[in-house]
Amino acid sequence: MPVHDEAATKVRLDKWLWAARFFKTRSMATEAIDAGHVHLNGDRAKPARTVKIGDRLRVLTAHGEFELAVQGLSDRRGPAEVARTLYAETPDSEARRAQQALDRELVPTFEHPLSKGRPTKKWRRQLHDFSRKQQG
């Protein structure tokens, strides 16, 4: 089990989440912890709580809910390949996130692809013609 910093045997939770690339900044990690989106070994955690190898985490982020086992410690943010070695996601968590992604894809969308921003001249003419037909 890799320890990526020789001096690191225990690392602050907010630093570890940042180094493992779950959050873009340490302050975002701290806000998520304070909001109750991170649980360490089944308990609600505080940002300064230390993380040790073997700890279990449940992290709720914008891109899903993760259940993890800590496999490595680092208080430095490195490449994504190194960050992935810091934890192991449980198979149940991976399956649940894959199912949620599939569910999101299958939900029908009702937005017109051109409805972003201002209407084009052609679209505006079509809307005007449609509304004229509706009125009379």
XYZ file of N, CA and C in Angstrom:
408
model
N 0.846 -1.179 0.000
C 0.000 0.000 0.000
C 0.888 1.237 0.000
N 0.761 2.062 -1.030
C 1.698 3.162 -1.187
C 1.426 4.325 -0.246
N 2.497 4.832 0.319
C 2.456 6.094 1.046
C 3.247 7.050 0.186
N 2.584 8.047 -0.405
C 3.207 8.885 -1.408
C 4.079 9.971 -0.815
N 3.937 10.278 0.436
C 4.831 11.201 1.121
C 5.510 10.418 2.233
N 6.821 10.448 2.243
C 7.560 9.674 3.241
C 7.191 10.091 4.668
N 6.983 11.384 4.884
C 6.680 11.878 6.233
C 5.215 11.691 6.603
N 4.375 11.370 5.639
C 2.938 11.321 5.892
C 2.515 9.933 6.362
N 2.180 9.830 7.639
C 1.547 8.614 8.146
C 0.091 8.906 8.463
N -0.198 10.183 8.713
C -1.565 10.649 8.911
C -1.698 11.972 8.161
N -2.810 12.152 7.493
C -3.038 13.352 6.697
C -4.408 13.908 7.047
N -4.540 15.230 7.037
C -5.837 15.868 7.258
C -6.810 15.436 6.180
N -8.073 15.271 6.553
C -9.092 14.807 5.621
C -9.263 15.753 4.438
N -9.299 17.059 4.691
C -9.483 17.998 3.582
C -8.308 17.961 2.614
N -7.088 17.805 3.130
C -5.910 17.707 2.268
C -5.943 16.424 1.444
N -6.355 15.334 2.073
C -6.389 14.057 1.364
C -7.422 14.097 0.235
N -8.614 14.645 0.502
C -9.652 14.735 -0.529
C -9.190 15.602 -1.703
N -8.454 16.647 -1.402
C -7.906 17.513 -2.440
C -6.818 16.786 -3.223
N -5.934 16.083 -2.521
C -4.846 15.347 -3.184
C -5.390 14.189 -4.018
N -6.493 13.571 -3.575
C -7.094 12.465 -4.312
C -8.011 12.950 -5.432
N -8.081 14.270 -5.598
C -8.809 14.910 -6.700
C -10.317 14.721 -6.650
N -10.883 14.671 -5.469
C -12.337 14.669 -5.351
C -12.867 16.092 -5.393
N -12.037 17.054 -4.991
C -12.416 18.458 -5.018
C -11.274 19.260 -5.623
N -11.629 20.346 -6.315
C -10.641 21.134 -7.036
C -9.744 21.951 -6.104
N -10.304 22.397 -4.976
C -9.519 23.173 -4.014
C -9.732 22.618 -2.613
N -8.805 22.952 -1.726
C -8.962 22.526 -0.328
C -10.157 23.198 0.311
N -10.417 24.441 -0.056
C -11.567 25.138 0.540
C -12.876 24.487 0.108
N -12.954 23.984 -1.128
C -14.155 23.272 -1.565
C -14.301 21.961 -0.783
N -13.195 21.291 -0.517
C -13.229 20.063 0.276
C -13.698 20.376 1.698
N -13.195 21.458 2.271
C -13.589 21.857 3.624
C -15.079 22.188 3.685
N -15.581 22.902 2.672
C -17.007 23.235 2.643
C -17.866 21.978 2.547
N -17.437 21.008 1.737
C -18.195 19.759 1.598
C -18.199 18.979 2.909
N -17.065 18.961 3.595
C -16.986 18.258 4.876
C -17.898 18.933 5.895
N -17.829 20.273 5.957
C -18.670 21.013 6.902
C -20.155 20.847 6.593
N -20.499 20.675 5.313
C -21.896 20.508 4.920
C -22.405 19.094 5.176
N -21.517 18.185 5.585
C -21.938 16.824 5.894
C -21.917 15.886 4.709
N -21.211 16.253 3.641
C -21.148 15.416 2.451
C -20.035 14.373 2.514
N -19.278 14.359 3.601
C -18.183 13.396 3.758
C -18.332 12.703 5.102
N -18.303 11.366 5.066
C -18.358 10.573 6.298
C -17.117 9.698 6.358
N -16.468 9.685 7.503
C -15.262 8.896 7.729
C -15.595 7.779 8.704
N -15.450 6.540 8.251
C -15.764 5.353 9.057
C -17.182 5.402 9.622
N -18.123 5.902 8.797
C -19.525 5.923 9.189
C -19.948 7.135 9.998
N -19.015 7.969 10.406
C -19.333 9.153 11.205
C -19.097 10.415 10.397
N -19.867 11.448 10.732
C -19.644 12.747 10.108
C -18.281 13.262 10.563
N -17.510 13.796 9.637
C -16.131 14.178 9.933
C -15.963 15.688 9.967
N -14.797 16.105 10.459
C -14.388 17.498 10.437
C -13.156 17.603 9.539
N -12.881 18.782 8.979
C -11.772 18.912 8.029
C -10.405 18.530 8.586
N -10.166 18.780 9.859
C -8.852 18.495 10.438
C -8.699 17.051 10.902
N -9.715 16.248 10.768
C -9.648 14.846 11.174
C -8.591 14.128 10.348
N -7.823 13.263 10.966
C -6.756 12.582 10.238
C -7.285 11.330 9.553
N -6.716 11.082 8.382
C -7.067 9.907 7.586
C -5.899 8.945 7.677
N -6.202 7.668 7.872
C -5.170 6.632 7.930
C -5.482 5.576 6.881
N -4.487 4.838 6.488
C -4.687 3.756 5.527
C -5.663 2.748 6.135
N -6.634 2.342 5.343
C -7.650 1.401 5.796
C -8.956 2.055 6.198
N -8.971 3.385 6.338
C -10.208 4.087 6.682
C -11.213 3.966 5.542
N -12.493 4.049 5.890
C -13.569 3.987 4.901
C -14.209 5.366 4.815
N -14.423 5.825 3.594
C -15.008 7.137 3.363
C -16.251 7.017 2.489
N -17.213 7.896 2.740
C -18.355 8.079 1.845
C -18.340 9.549 1.472
N -18.151 9.817 0.173
C -17.992 11.181 -0.317
C -19.083 11.471 -1.336
N -19.830 12.539 -1.108
C -20.864 12.984 -2.037
C -20.334 14.214 -2.759
N -20.127 14.091 -4.082
C -19.632 15.200 -4.889
C -20.656 15.524 -5.970
N -20.335 16.523 -6.770
C -21.228 16.909 -7.859
C -21.335 15.810 -8.910
N -20.328 14.959 -9.030
C -20.354 13.910 -10.043
C -20.630 12.527 -9.462
N -21.217 12.455 -8.296
C -21.660 11.175 -7.768
C -21.322 10.963 -6.309
N -21.795 9.823 -5.808
C -21.508 9.423 -4.426
C -20.528 8.255 -4.475
N -19.433 8.392 -3.738
C -18.374 7.398 -3.742
C -18.248 6.762 -2.366
N -18.063 5.448 -2.329
C -17.695 4.737 -1.108
C -16.300 4.187 -1.353
N -15.360 4.567 -0.480
C -13.952 4.300 -0.727
C -13.273 3.652 0.454
N -12.159 2.998 0.164
C -11.226 2.544 1.186
C -9.911 3.262 0.909
N -9.351 3.894 1.919
C -8.103 4.632 1.759
C -6.960 3.627 1.635
N -6.182 3.745 0.536
C -5.066 2.830 0.309
C -3.717 3.529 0.352
N -3.714 4.828 0.258
C -2.463 5.570 0.292
C -2.701 6.953 0.861
N -1.623 7.567 1.323
C -1.716 8.897 1.925
C -0.835 9.866 1.157
N -1.357 11.063 0.966
C -0.583 12.126 0.352
C -1.214 13.447 0.732
N -0.378 14.429 1.002
C -0.900 15.767 1.252
C -0.496 16.703 0.123
N -0.036 16.127 -0.984
C 0.312 16.892 -2.176
C -0.564 16.435 -3.333
N -1.016 17.398 -4.106
C -1.845 17.086 -5.272
C -0.928 16.767 -6.444
N -1.100 15.586 -7.006
C -0.269 15.168 -8.119
C -1.119 14.805 -9.319
N -0.537 14.051 -10.249
C -1.290 13.640 -11.437
C -2.460 12.738 -11.072
N -3.431 12.669 -11.971
C -4.634 11.869 -11.736
C -4.298 10.389 -11.558
N -3.284 9.897 -12.275
C -2.899 8.486 -12.147
C -2.427 8.181 -10.723
N -1.685 9.106 -10.141
C -1.204 8.923 -8.765
C -2.371 9.049 -7.788
N -3.284 9.982 -8.067
C -4.434 10.192 -7.180
C -5.302 8.939 -7.113
N -5.442 8.234 -8.231
C -6.276 7.021 -8.239
C -5.683 5.899 -7.385
N -4.395 5.941 -7.115
C -3.783 4.901 -6.279
C -4.010 5.155 -4.799
N -4.540 6.315 -4.440
C -4.749 6.651 -3.029
C -5.987 5.973 -2.439
N -6.869 5.464 -3.298
C -8.123 4.882 -2.798
C -8.569 3.742 -3.699
N -9.485 2.940 -3.154
C -10.141 1.887 -3.923
C -11.640 2.056 -3.708
N -12.364 2.206 -4.792
C -13.817 2.351 -4.700
C -14.444 0.972 -4.585
N -15.461 0.852 -3.746
C -16.123 -0.440 -3.560
C -16.902 -0.809 -4.827
N -17.025 -2.102 -5.116
C -17.778 -2.520 -6.306
C -19.241 -2.063 -6.281
N -19.858 -2.049 -5.100
C -21.244 -1.573 -4.993
C -21.354 -0.109 -5.406
N -20.387 0.692 -4.974
C -20.385 2.106 -5.303
C -20.212 2.309 -6.806
N -19.304 1.566 -7.421
C -19.100 1.678 -8.869
C -20.364 1.297 -9.626
N -21.014 0.206 -9.218
C -22.226 -0.246 -9.885
C -23.351 0.771 -9.722
N -23.485 1.339 -8.536
C -24.538 2.323 -8.282
C -24.322 3.580 -9.126
N -23.065 4.045 -9.224
C -22.787 5.237 -10.030
C -23.019 4.964 -11.517
N -22.671 3.764 -11.983
C -22.908 3.406 -13.384
C -24.407 3.363 -13.675
N -25.193 2.824 -12.746
C -26.644 2.768 -12.917
C -27.246 4.172 -12.932
N -26.759 5.049 -12.061
C -27.263 6.419 -12.034
C -26.929 7.151 -13.327
N -25.745 6.909 -13.877
C -25.370 7.537 -15.149
C -26.270 7.046 -16.277
N -26.569 5.754 -16.277
C -27.471 5.196 -17.282
C -28.872 5.778 -17.140
N -29.343 5.909 -15.910
C -30.665 6.498 -15.672
C -30.724 7.934 -16.180
N -29.648 8.715 -15.958
C -29.615 10.096 -16.437
C -29.653 10.159 -17.960
N -29.001 9.205 -18.630
C -29.009 9.188 -20.091
C -30.388 8.864 -20.642
N -31.141 8.021 -19.941
C -32.437 7.582 -20.440
C -33.571 8.561 -20.174
N -33.341 9.530 -19.309
C -34.375 10.518 -19.009
C -34.546 11.415 -20.230
N -35.792 11.582 -20.710
C -35.992 12.424 -21.898
C -35.691 13.888 -21.594
N -35.092 14.563 -22.561
C -34.837 15.992 -22.418
C -35.827 16.745 -23.282
N -36.282 17.864 -22.810
C -37.290 18.636 -23.507
C -36.752 19.952 -24.029
N -35.448 20.096 -24.044
C -34.860 21.331 -24.531
C -34.608 21.221 -26.026
N -34.890 22.281 -26.728
C -34.559 22.343 -28.142
C -33.061 22.602 -28.236
N -32.353 21.907 -29.124
C -30.898 22.089 -29.162
C -30.475 23.504 -29.512
N -31.346 24.269 -30.172
C -30.992 25.638 -30.542
C -31.477 26.667 -29.530
N -32.073 26.221 -28.431
C -32.687 27.155 -27.494
C -31.677 27.835 -26.577
N -30.427 27.539 -26.716
C -29.415 28.191 -25.887
C -29.126 29.589 -26.458
N -29.217 30.595 -25.630
C -28.904 31.948 -26.082
C -30.025 32.561 -26.910
N -29.656 33.550 -27.706
C -30.633 34.254 -28.532
C -31.035 33.408 -29.732
N -32.281 33.550 -30.189
C -32.702 32.792 -31.372
C -32.021 33.330 -32.634
N -31.778 32.433 -33.575
C -31.221 32.854 -34.857
C -32.320 33.522 -35.671
N -31.913 34.159 -36.774
C -32.888 34.834 -37.617
C -33.895 33.841 -38.199
N -33.377 32.680 -38.611
C -34.259 31.655 -39.181
C -35.236 31.145 -38.129
N -34.765 30.888 -36.935
C -35.619 30.387 -35.862
C -36.659 31.429 -35.468
N -36.253 32.707 -35.447
C -37.181 33.785 -35.103
C -38.305 33.871 -36.137
N -37.975 33.721 -37.423
C -39.004 33.721 -38.468
C -39.959 32.547 -38.298
N -39.416 31.373 -37.974
C -40.268 30.203 -37.759
C -41.208 30.424 -36.578
N -40.705 31.010 -35.497
C -41.556 31.302 -34.333
C -42.650 32.301 -34.691
N -42.270 33.324 -35.466
C -43.236 34.348 -35.867
C -44.322 33.726 -36.752
N -43.923 32.893 -37.711
C -44.901 32.229 -38.593
C -45.813 31.303 -37.782
N -45.268 30.589 -36.828
C -46.051 29.688 -35.993
C -47.082 30.467 -35.178
N -46.650 31.550 -34.559
C -47.575 32.324 -33.725
C -48.655 32.997 -34.573
N -48.320 33.395 -35.814
C -49.316 33.989 -36.696
C -50.378 32.958 -37.091
N -49.953 31.709 -37.325
C -50.898 30.655 -37.676
C -51.800 30.323 -36.497
N -51.280 30.403 -35.294
C -52.067 30.092 -34.107
C -53.153 31.145 -33.862
N -52.865 32.401 -34.190
C -53.801 33.478 -33.914
C -54.927 33.547 -34.934
N -54.703 33.119 -36.104
C -55.796 33.325 -37.023
C -55.704 32.508 -38.189
